Amino acid sequence: MALPIVFNNTVYAAGFAASDDGAPSATFGLDDISTANISLTGTINAIGDPVQATGILPGASASSTTTLYATQYDSSGLIQFSDSTTNPQTRFVFSNSQLAPRQRVTFDSNNTPGDYTPVCFVTGTPIRVVRDGAEVDVVVEDLRVGDQAVTASGHRRPIVWIGHRTLACRRHPRPGSVMPVRIAAGAFGEGRPARDVFVSPGHAICVDVLGAVLIPVSHLVNGATIAQVEVDTVTYWHVELDRHDVLLAGGLPAESYIDCGNRSFFATGQGEVDPARTGSLADYCHPLAEEAVVTAVHGRLRSRALQLGWTLDTAPLAGLHLVADGRVVRPTTTGTVAHFALPADARDVWLVSDTSIPAEMGVNGDTRRLGVSVQALGIEDGSAGQREIPLDDPRLATGFHRLEHEGGVHRWTDGRAHLPASLWEDRGGPVVVHVACLASELARWVAPAAAGVPEQAGTAPHLHAARSAA
């Protein structure tokens, strides 16, 4: 536990707060998402402690200052408040990563606040500082309090505090809120960054769009040059200067730490803490970007990705294949129908394809990872003919999204959907699995050949990635 949690006019950008009708709960779906900045002020030592929320709250149309109350529910990337301690009608969520309507959020089960997590750099991130009179890049874990950091404007500012903590990402109740985001070399332009840089989802990048603005990197994820990566564990670092400013992380302008009440999260900190340094909006070195600016930057990143050799593929079958007991089975195809020959003893079978997230492609706000849209599924053998499997069959669970009817009955996969052996085990011989896919214009990024080349030894950050089959 890490109490107190102090909010010093902590600013949450549009999309980082949400609300839902009801009393505090460990899990629920979100109704309304914030459309403007909201700041929080207050100190949480126990359940029921108040904070002041200033701005347009989710679902509201006008700015106000509202008292919210701490609940027993938080996690390293989320914290939940209610509108009353005696008769709560609305629950509010503030997050370190972007939220979406109908998204389901889950909090830890320890029934006490104190797990809220900040945003920061990953171990191995190079930061520009002055050493022995020269400007050099030093990995974040080797920085020292007193080092002079070189800011994006060329000024030098002293490092006054450094903190770090290691997280077990896969065991987190919301892994997506703590998994690092990879910013590929050159994603923002030549040398920006000069090599791949990894940061936490809420870390703000400084972008010049008719003036410098700060944008949380989770707002910029495009599934190509900026993408979240799955890891087992990650160590996050924060570097605080004598005032909030923009550091150079591998050549990429990224914000320094600003105390938003989460300093106690860090397992280890070095340097002295000045209580006069706060996280109020006035203390930010640049304004947070509005939605129209974020959209414009997304367009720039897309164009840049294409320049770097990324391509877009809209093939409806999306590289569809089966992995049966560890063996890849390629289909024959008839239009958008794939036909797979399976031996009778096949048991562990997965329907695998390339994937895309519509929200990252700028299509809509759908944050689901989508593979193929299955319109029909059939099992055929040489004697009994073909048997259709209803798309709402309860055996179609792992890797399948909910059944949809718009544009024809179909069901999206998440790129790796399980086909249980009970679908064909009564056939007594080899079978053919027919998968008819609904034609879709959803595009998927295809990486340039060089994107698959491993980084040179010694350059990769300390990310302990778990490998998954197929």
Coordinates of C-alpha atoms in Angstrom, one line a residue:
M1 CA 0.0 0.0 0.0
A2 CA 1.2 3.6 -0.7
L3 CA -0.8 6.1 1.2
P4 CA -1.4 9.0 1.2
I5 CA -2.4 9.6 -2.4
V6 CA -2.0 13.3 -3.0
F7 CA -3.6 15.2 -5.9
N8 CA -2.1 18.6 -6.4
N9 CA -4.4 20.0 -9.1
T10 CA -3.6 16.8 -11.0
V11 CA -4.8 17.2 -14.6
Y12 CA -6.5 14.3 -16.5
A13 CA -6.8 15.0 -20.2
A14 CA -9.9 14.4 -22.2
G15 CA -10.6 10.6 -22.4
F16 CA -8.8 9.8 -19.2
A17 CA -11.8 10.0 -16.9
A18 CA -15.2 8.3 -17.1
S19 CA -18.4 7.7 -15.1
D20 CA -21.1 5.1 -14.7
D21 CA -24.4 4.9 -12.8
G22 CA -24.2 3.0 -9.5
A23 CA -22.4 2.6 -6.2
P24 CA -18.7 1.8 -6.0
S25 CA -17.9 -1.7 -7.4
A26 CA -14.9 -3.9 -8.3
T27 CA -15.9 -4.1 -11.9
F28 CA -18.3 -2.4 -14.3
G29 CA -18.7 -1.0 -17.8
L30 CA -18.2 2.7 -18.5
D31 CA -21.0 5.0 -19.7
D32 CA -19.6 8.5 -20.3
I33 CA -16.0 9.5 -21.2
S34 CA -14.6 13.0 -20.4
T35 CA -14.4 15.4 -23.2
A36 CA -12.2 18.1 -21.6
N37 CA -9.4 18.4 -19.0
I38 CA -10.4 17.7 -15.3
S39 CA -8.1 18.5 -12.4
L40 CA -8.2 16.8 -9.0
T41 CA -7.1 18.3 -5.7
G42 CA -7.1 16.6 -2.3
T43 CA -5.4 13.9 -0.2
I44 CA -6.5 10.3 0.3
N45 CA -5.6 8.5 3.5
A46 CA -8.7 6.4 3.8
I47 CA -12.0 5.4 2.1
G48 CA -14.4 8.4 2.1
D49 CA -11.7 11.1 1.9
P50 CA -12.8 14.0 -0.4
V51 CA -11.2 15.4 -3.4
Q52 CA -12.2 18.4 -5.5
A53 CA -12.8 17.7 -9.2
T54 CA -12.7 20.9 -11.4
G55 CA -13.8 20.8 -15.1
I56 CA -16.5 19.2 -17.2
L57 CA -17.2 15.9 -15.6
P58 CA -18.1 12.9 -17.8
G59 CA -21.7 13.2 -18.9
A60 CA -21.9 16.9 -17.9
S61 CA -22.1 19.8 -20.3
A62 CA -20.7 22.6 -18.1
S63 CA -17.6 23.1 -16.0
S64 CA -18.0 22.9 -12.2
T65 CA -16.1 22.1 -9.0
T66 CA -17.5 18.9 -7.5
T67 CA -16.6 17.0 -4.4
L68 CA -15.9 13.3 -5.0
Y69 CA -15.1 10.7 -2.4
A70 CA -12.4 8.0 -2.3
T71 CA -13.7 4.4 -2.5
Q72 CA -12.0 1.1 -1.6
Y73 CA -11.3 0.5 -5.3
D74 CA -8.1 1.4 -7.1
S75 CA -5.2 -0.3 -8.9
S76 CA -1.9 0.8 -10.2
G77 CA -3.5 2.4 -13.3
L78 CA -7.0 3.4 -12.1
I79 CA -8.7 5.0 -9.2
Q80 CA -12.4 5.1 -8.4
F81 CA -14.4 7.8 -6.7
S82 CA -18.1 8.2 -5.8
D83 CA -20.4 11.2 -5.6
S84 CA -21.5 10.4 -2.0
T85 CA -20.4 8.4 1.0
T86 CA -24.0 7.7 2.1
N87 CA -26.1 7.4 -1.0
P88 CA -23.8 7.1 -4.0
Q89 CA -25.5 7.4 -7.4
T90 CA -22.5 7.8 -9.7
R91 CA -19.0 6.3 -9.7
F92 CA -16.1 8.1 -11.4
V93 CA -12.9 6.5 -12.8
F94 CA -9.6 8.4 -13.4
S95 CA -7.1 6.5 -15.4
N96 CA -3.4 6.7 -16.5
S97 CA -4.5 5.4 -19.9
Q98 CA -7.2 6.4 -22.3
L99 CA -10.7 5.0 -21.7
A100 CA -13.5 4.1 -24.1
P101 CA -17.3 3.9 -23.9
R102 CA -18.6 0.5 -22.8
Q103 CA -15.1 -0.5 -21.7
R104 CA -15.2 -2.8 -18.7
V105 CA -12.9 -1.8 -15.9
T106 CA -11.7 -4.0 -13.0
F107 CA -10.0 -3.0 -9.8
D108 CA -7.9 -5.0 -7.3
S109 CA -9.5 -7.0 -4.6
N110 CA -7.7 -5.8 -1.5
N111 CA -10.6 -3.4 -0.6
T112 CA -8.4 -0.5 0.3
P113 CA -7.0 2.4 -1.6
G114 CA -3.2 2.9 -2.1
D115 CA -2.2 1.1 -5.3
Y116 CA -2.5 4.0 -7.8
T117 CA 0.4 4.1 -10.2
P118 CA 2.1 7.0 -12.0
V119 CA 3.5 7.3 -15.5
C120 CA 7.2 7.1 -16.4
F121 CA 10.1 5.9 -18.5
V122 CA 11.2 2.2 -18.9
T123 CA 14.6 0.9 -17.8
G124 CA 17.1 1.4 -20.6
T125 CA 15.7 4.7 -21.9
P126 CA 18.5 7.1 -22.8
I127 CA 18.2 10.6 -21.4
R128 CA 20.3 13.5 -22.6
V129 CA 22.4 15.0 -19.8
V130 CA 25.7 16.8 -19.4
R131 CA 28.6 14.7 -18.2
D132 CA 32.2 16.0 -18.0
G133 CA 31.2 19.1 -19.9
A134 CA 29.7 17.2 -22.9
E135 CA 26.1 16.4 -23.8
V136 CA 25.6 12.6 -23.8
D137 CA 22.8 10.1 -23.6
V138 CA 22.8 8.2 -20.3
V139 CA 20.3 5.3 -19.6
V140 CA 17.7 6.4 -17.1
E141 CA 18.8 3.9 -14.4
D142 CA 22.4 5.4 -14.4
L143 CA 21.2 9.0 -13.9
R144 CA 22.2 10.8 -10.7
V145 CA 20.6 13.5 -8.7
G146 CA 22.5 16.7 -9.6
D147 CA 23.0 15.7 -13.3
Q148 CA 22.2 18.6 -15.6
A149 CA 19.5 17.4 -18.0
V150 CA 19.4 18.9 -21.5
T151 CA 15.8 20.0 -22.3
A152 CA 14.2 20.1 -25.7
S153 CA 14.7 23.8 -25.8
G154 CA 18.4 23.4 -25.2
H155 CA 18.4 24.7 -21.7
R156 CA 20.0 22.7 -18.9
R157 CA 18.1 21.9 -15.7
P158 CA 19.3 19.9 -12.6
I159 CA 17.8 16.5 -11.8
V160 CA 16.4 16.9 -8.3
W161 CA 14.7 13.5 -7.8
I162 CA 14.6 10.0 -9.3
G163 CA 12.2 7.2 -8.5
H164 CA 11.5 3.7 -9.8
R165 CA 9.4 0.7 -9.3
T166 CA 9.0 -2.8 -11.0
L167 CA 5.6 -4.0 -12.0
A168 CA 4.3 -7.6 -12.8
C169 CA 2.2 -6.6 -15.8
R170 CA 0.5 -9.9 -16.6
R171 CA -0.7 -10.3 -13.0
H172 CA -2.1 -6.8 -12.9
P173 CA -6.0 -6.6 -12.9
R174 CA -5.8 -4.3 -16.0
P175 CA -2.6 -5.2 -17.8
G176 CA -3.3 -2.7 -20.6
S177 CA -3.0 0.2 -18.1
V178 CA 0.6 -0.8 -17.2
M179 CA 2.0 -2.5 -20.3
P180 CA 4.7 -0.2 -21.9
V181 CA 4.2 1.6 -25.2
R182 CA 6.9 1.2 -27.9
I183 CA 7.8 4.3 -29.9
A184 CA 9.7 3.1 -32.9
A185 CA 12.8 4.8 -34.1
G186 CA 11.9 7.7 -36.4
A187 CA 8.2 7.6 -35.6
F188 CA 7.9 11.4 -35.2
G189 CA 10.6 12.2 -37.8
E190 CA 14.3 11.7 -38.5
G191 CA 16.0 10.9 -35.2
R192 CA 12.8 11.3 -33.1
P193 CA 13.5 9.0 -31.5
A194 CA 16.9 7.8 -32.7
R195 CA 16.1 4.3 -31.4
D196 CA 13.1 2.6 -30.0
V197 CA 11.9 4.2 -26.8
F198 CA 9.5 2.6 -24.3
V199 CA 7.3 4.6 -21.9
S200 CA 4.2 4.0 -19.8
P201 CA 0.8 4.5 -21.4
G202 CA 0.2 7.9 -19.7
H203 CA 3.5 9.5 -20.4
A204 CA 3.2 12.7 -22.4
I205 CA 5.2 13.4 -25.5
C206 CA 5.8 16.9 -26.6
V207 CA 4.7 17.7 -30.2
D208 CA 4.9 21.0 -32.1
V209 CA 1.6 21.8 -33.8
L210 CA 1.5 25.6 -34.2
G211 CA 3.2 25.6 -30.8
A212 CA 4.4 22.9 -28.3
V213 CA 1.7 20.7 -26.7
L214 CA 1.8 17.6 -24.5
I215 CA -0.1 14.4 -25.6
P216 CA -0.2 11.2 -23.5
V217 CA 1.3 8.5 -25.7
S218 CA -1.8 6.3 -25.3
H219 CA -3.6 8.9 -27.4
L220 CA -1.1 8.4 -30.2
V221 CA -1.0 4.6 -30.4
N222 CA -1.5 3.6 -34.0
G223 CA -0.6 -0.1 -34.0
A224 CA 2.5 0.5 -36.1
T225 CA 5.2 2.9 -35.2
I226 CA 3.5 3.5 -31.8
A227 CA 2.2 0.3 -30.2
Q228 CA 1.7 -1.3 -26.8
V229 CA 3.8 -4.3 -26.1
E230 CA 3.1 -7.3 -23.8
V231 CA 5.7 -8.0 -21.2
D232 CA 5.9 -10.0 -18.0
T233 CA 7.5 -7.3 -15.9
V234 CA 8.7 -3.8 -16.5
T235 CA 10.6 -1.2 -14.4
Y236 CA 9.3 2.3 -14.7
W237 CA 11.4 5.4 -13.8
H238 CA 10.6 9.0 -13.2
V239 CA 13.0 11.9 -13.5
E240 CA 12.1 15.2 -11.9
L241 CA 13.8 18.5 -12.7
D242 CA 13.7 21.7 -10.7
R243 CA 10.6 22.5 -12.7
H244 CA 8.4 20.6 -15.2
D245 CA 10.1 20.6 -18.6
V246 CA 10.7 18.4 -21.7
L247 CA 13.5 15.9 -21.6
L248 CA 15.2 14.3 -24.6
A249 CA 14.6 10.5 -24.4
G250 CA 16.6 9.0 -27.2
G251 CA 16.1 12.3 -29.1
L252 CA 12.3 12.2 -28.5
P253 CA 10.9 15.2 -26.5
A254 CA 9.1 13.7 -23.5
E255 CA 7.9 15.3 -20.3
S256 CA 9.8 15.1 -17.0
Y257 CA 8.1 14.0 -13.8
I258 CA 5.6 16.4 -12.2
D259 CA 4.3 15.5 -8.7
C260 CA 0.6 14.6 -9.1
G261 CA 0.4 12.9 -5.7
N262 CA 1.9 9.6 -6.8
R263 CA 5.4 10.0 -5.5
S264 CA 4.9 7.4 -2.8
F265 CA 4.2 4.7 -5.4
F266 CA 7.9 4.4 -6.1
A267 CA 9.7 1.6 -4.2
T268 CA 13.0 3.7 -4.3
G269 CA 13.5 7.4 -4.6
Q270 CA 16.6 9.5 -4.4
G271 CA 16.9 13.2 -4.0
E272 CA 15.1 15.8 -1.8
V273 CA 11.4 16.6 -2.2
D274 CA 10.3 20.2 -2.4
P275 CA 6.7 20.6 -1.3
A276 CA 6.4 23.8 -3.3
R277 CA 6.7 21.7 -6.5
T278 CA 3.1 20.7 -7.4
G279 CA 1.2 19.2 -10.2
S280 CA -1.2 22.1 -11.0
L281 CA -2.1 23.0 -14.5
A282 CA -0.2 26.2 -14.1
D283 CA 3.0 24.2 -13.4
Y284 CA 2.9 22.3 -16.7
C285 CA 5.6 23.5 -19.2
H286 CA 3.2 23.3 -22.1
P287 CA -0.6 22.9 -22.5
L288 CA -2.3 19.5 -23.0
A289 CA -3.4 19.1 -26.5
E290 CA -7.1 19.3 -27.5
E291 CA -8.8 16.6 -29.5
A292 CA -8.5 18.3 -32.9
V293 CA -4.7 18.6 -32.4
V294 CA -4.4 14.9 -31.4
T295 CA -6.3 14.0 -34.6
A296 CA -3.9 16.1 -36.6
V297 CA -0.9 14.4 -35.0
H298 CA -2.4 11.0 -35.7
G299 CA -2.5 11.9 -39.4
R300 CA 1.2 12.9 -39.3
L301 CA 2.2 9.7 -37.6
R302 CA 0.2 7.7 -40.2
S303 CA 2.0 9.5 -43.1
R304 CA 5.3 9.0 -41.4
A305 CA 4.7 5.3 -40.9
L306 CA 4.0 4.9 -44.6
Q307 CA 7.3 6.7 -45.3
L308 CA 9.1 4.3 -43.1
G309 CA 7.9 1.4 -45.2
W310 CA 4.8 0.3 -43.2
T311 CA 1.9 -0.8 -45.6
L312 CA -1.8 -1.3 -45.1
D313 CA -3.5 -4.6 -45.9
T314 CA -7.3 -4.9 -46.3
A315 CA -7.5 -8.6 -47.4
P316 CA -10.6 -10.0 -45.7
L317 CA -9.0 -13.3 -44.7
A318 CA -6.1 -11.4 -42.9
G319 CA -3.6 -14.3 -43.2
L320 CA -6.1 -16.7 -41.7
H321 CA -4.8 -20.1 -40.8
L322 CA -5.2 -22.8 -38.2
V323 CA -2.7 -24.0 -35.6
A324 CA -3.7 -27.6 -34.8
D325 CA -1.7 -29.3 -32.0
G326 CA 1.2 -26.9 -32.7
R327 CA 1.1 -27.4 -36.5
V328 CA 0.2 -24.7 -38.9
V329 CA -2.6 -25.6 -41.3
R330 CA -3.1 -23.3 -44.4
P331 CA -6.4 -23.1 -46.1
T332 CA -7.7 -23.4 -49.6
T333 CA -10.0 -20.5 -50.3
T334 CA -13.1 -19.8 -52.3
G335 CA -13.6 -16.0 -52.2
T336 CA -13.9 -15.1 -48.5
V337 CA -14.4 -18.7 -47.4
A338 CA -11.4 -20.7 -46.0
H339 CA -11.4 -24.5 -46.0
F340 CA -9.1 -26.4 -43.6
A341 CA -8.4 -30.1 -43.7
L342 CA -8.1 -31.5 -40.1
P343 CA -7.2 -35.0 -39.0
A344 CA -9.7 -36.8 -36.8
D345 CA -7.4 -36.7 -33.8
A346 CA -6.9 -32.9 -33.8
R347 CA -7.5 -31.6 -30.3
D348 CA -5.9 -28.2 -29.6
V349 CA -7.0 -26.1 -32.6
W350 CA -6.8 -22.3 -32.9
L351 CA -8.1 -20.0 -35.6
V352 CA -5.3 -17.5 -36.1
S353 CA -5.1 -14.3 -38.2
D354 CA -3.5 -10.8 -38.4
T355 CA -5.3 -8.2 -36.2
S356 CA -6.1 -4.5 -36.0
I357 CA -7.7 -2.2 -33.5
P358 CA -10.1 0.2 -35.2
A359 CA -9.5 3.0 -32.8
E360 CA -5.8 2.9 -33.6
M361 CA -6.5 3.1 -37.3
G362 CA -8.7 6.1 -36.9
V363 CA -11.8 4.2 -38.1
N364 CA -14.0 4.6 -35.0
G365 CA -13.7 4.4 -31.2
D366 CA -13.7 0.6 -31.1
T367 CA -10.7 -0.4 -28.9
R368 CA -11.2 -4.2 -29.4
R369 CA -8.4 -6.1 -31.2
L370 CA -10.1 -7.6 -34.2
G371 CA -9.0 -10.5 -36.4
V372 CA -11.6 -11.8 -38.9
S373 CA -15.3 -11.4 -39.0
V374 CA -16.7 -15.0 -39.0
Q375 CA -20.1 -15.1 -40.9
A376 CA -20.5 -18.9 -40.9
L377 CA -18.7 -21.9 -39.5
G378 CA -19.2 -25.5 -40.7
I379 CA -17.8 -29.0 -40.1
E380 CA -17.8 -31.5 -43.0
D381 CA -16.7 -35.1 -43.4
G382 CA -17.0 -37.5 -46.3
S383 CA -20.1 -39.3 -45.2
A384 CA -22.4 -37.1 -43.1
G385 CA -22.0 -33.9 -45.1
Q386 CA -21.6 -30.5 -43.7
R387 CA -23.0 -29.4 -40.3
E388 CA -23.4 -25.7 -39.5
I389 CA -22.1 -24.5 -36.1
P390 CA -24.3 -21.6 -34.8
L391 CA -22.2 -18.6 -34.1
D392 CA -23.7 -18.3 -30.7
D393 CA -22.7 -21.8 -29.8
P394 CA -21.4 -21.6 -26.1
R395 CA -18.3 -23.6 -27.1
L396 CA -17.2 -20.6 -29.2
A397 CA -15.9 -18.6 -26.3
T398 CA -12.1 -18.1 -26.0
G399 CA -11.0 -15.6 -28.7
F400 CA -14.4 -14.7 -30.0
H401 CA -16.1 -11.3 -29.5
R402 CA -19.8 -10.9 -29.0
L403 CA -22.3 -11.8 -31.7
E404 CA -23.2 -8.8 -33.9
H405 CA -26.1 -8.2 -36.4
E406 CA -25.3 -4.9 -38.1
G407 CA -24.3 -5.6 -41.7
G408 CA -25.3 -9.3 -41.3
V409 CA -24.9 -11.7 -38.5
H410 CA -21.2 -12.2 -37.7
R411 CA -18.7 -12.6 -34.9
W412 CA -15.2 -11.1 -34.8
T413 CA -12.3 -13.0 -33.5
D414 CA -9.5 -11.4 -31.5
G415 CA -6.8 -12.9 -33.8
R416 CA -6.5 -16.2 -31.9
A417 CA -9.8 -18.0 -31.4
H418 CA -10.2 -21.5 -29.9
L419 CA -12.1 -24.2 -31.9
P420 CA -12.8 -27.0 -29.3
A421 CA -12.5 -30.6 -30.5
S422 CA -16.1 -31.3 -29.4
L423 CA -17.1 -29.6 -32.7
W424 CA -16.0 -32.6 -34.7
E425 CA -15.0 -35.4 -32.4
D426 CA -18.3 -37.3 -33.2
R427 CA -17.4 -37.5 -36.9
G428 CA -14.9 -40.4 -36.4
G429 CA -12.6 -39.4 -39.3
P430 CA -10.8 -36.5 -41.0
V431 CA -13.0 -33.3 -41.4
V432 CA -12.9 -30.1 -43.3
V433 CA -13.6 -26.9 -41.3
H434 CA -15.2 -24.2 -43.4
V435 CA -14.9 -20.6 -42.2
A436 CA -16.8 -18.0 -44.1
C437 CA -15.7 -14.4 -43.4
L438 CA -17.6 -11.2 -43.9
A439 CA -15.8 -8.8 -46.2
S440 CA -14.5 -5.9 -44.2
E441 CA -12.5 -2.8 -45.1
L442 CA -10.7 -2.8 -41.8
A443 CA -7.0 -2.3 -42.6
R444 CA -4.1 -3.9 -40.8
W445 CA -0.5 -2.6 -40.6
V446 CA 2.2 -4.7 -42.2
A447 CA 5.6 -4.0 -40.9
P448 CA 8.6 -3.3 -43.2
A449 CA 11.1 -6.1 -43.5
A450 CA 13.6 -4.2 -41.3
A451 CA 11.0 -3.9 -38.5
G452 CA 11.5 -7.6 -37.6
V453 CA 15.3 -7.3 -37.2
P454 CA 16.3 -7.5 -33.6
E455 CA 18.0 -4.5 -32.0
Q456 CA 21.7 -4.7 -31.5
A457 CA 23.0 -6.2 -28.3
G458 CA 22.9 -3.8 -25.5
T459 CA 20.4 -1.4 -26.9
A460 CA 17.1 -3.0 -25.9
P461 CA 15.5 -1.9 -22.6
H462 CA 14.9 -4.3 -19.8
L463 CA 11.6 -5.7 -20.9
H464 CA 10.9 -9.3 -20.0
A465 CA 8.6 -10.4 -22.8
A466 CA 6.7 -13.7 -22.7
R467 CA 6.6 -15.6 -25.9
S468 CA 3.3 -17.0 -27.1
A469 CA 2.7 -19.8 -29.5
A470 CA 1.7 -19.1 -33.1

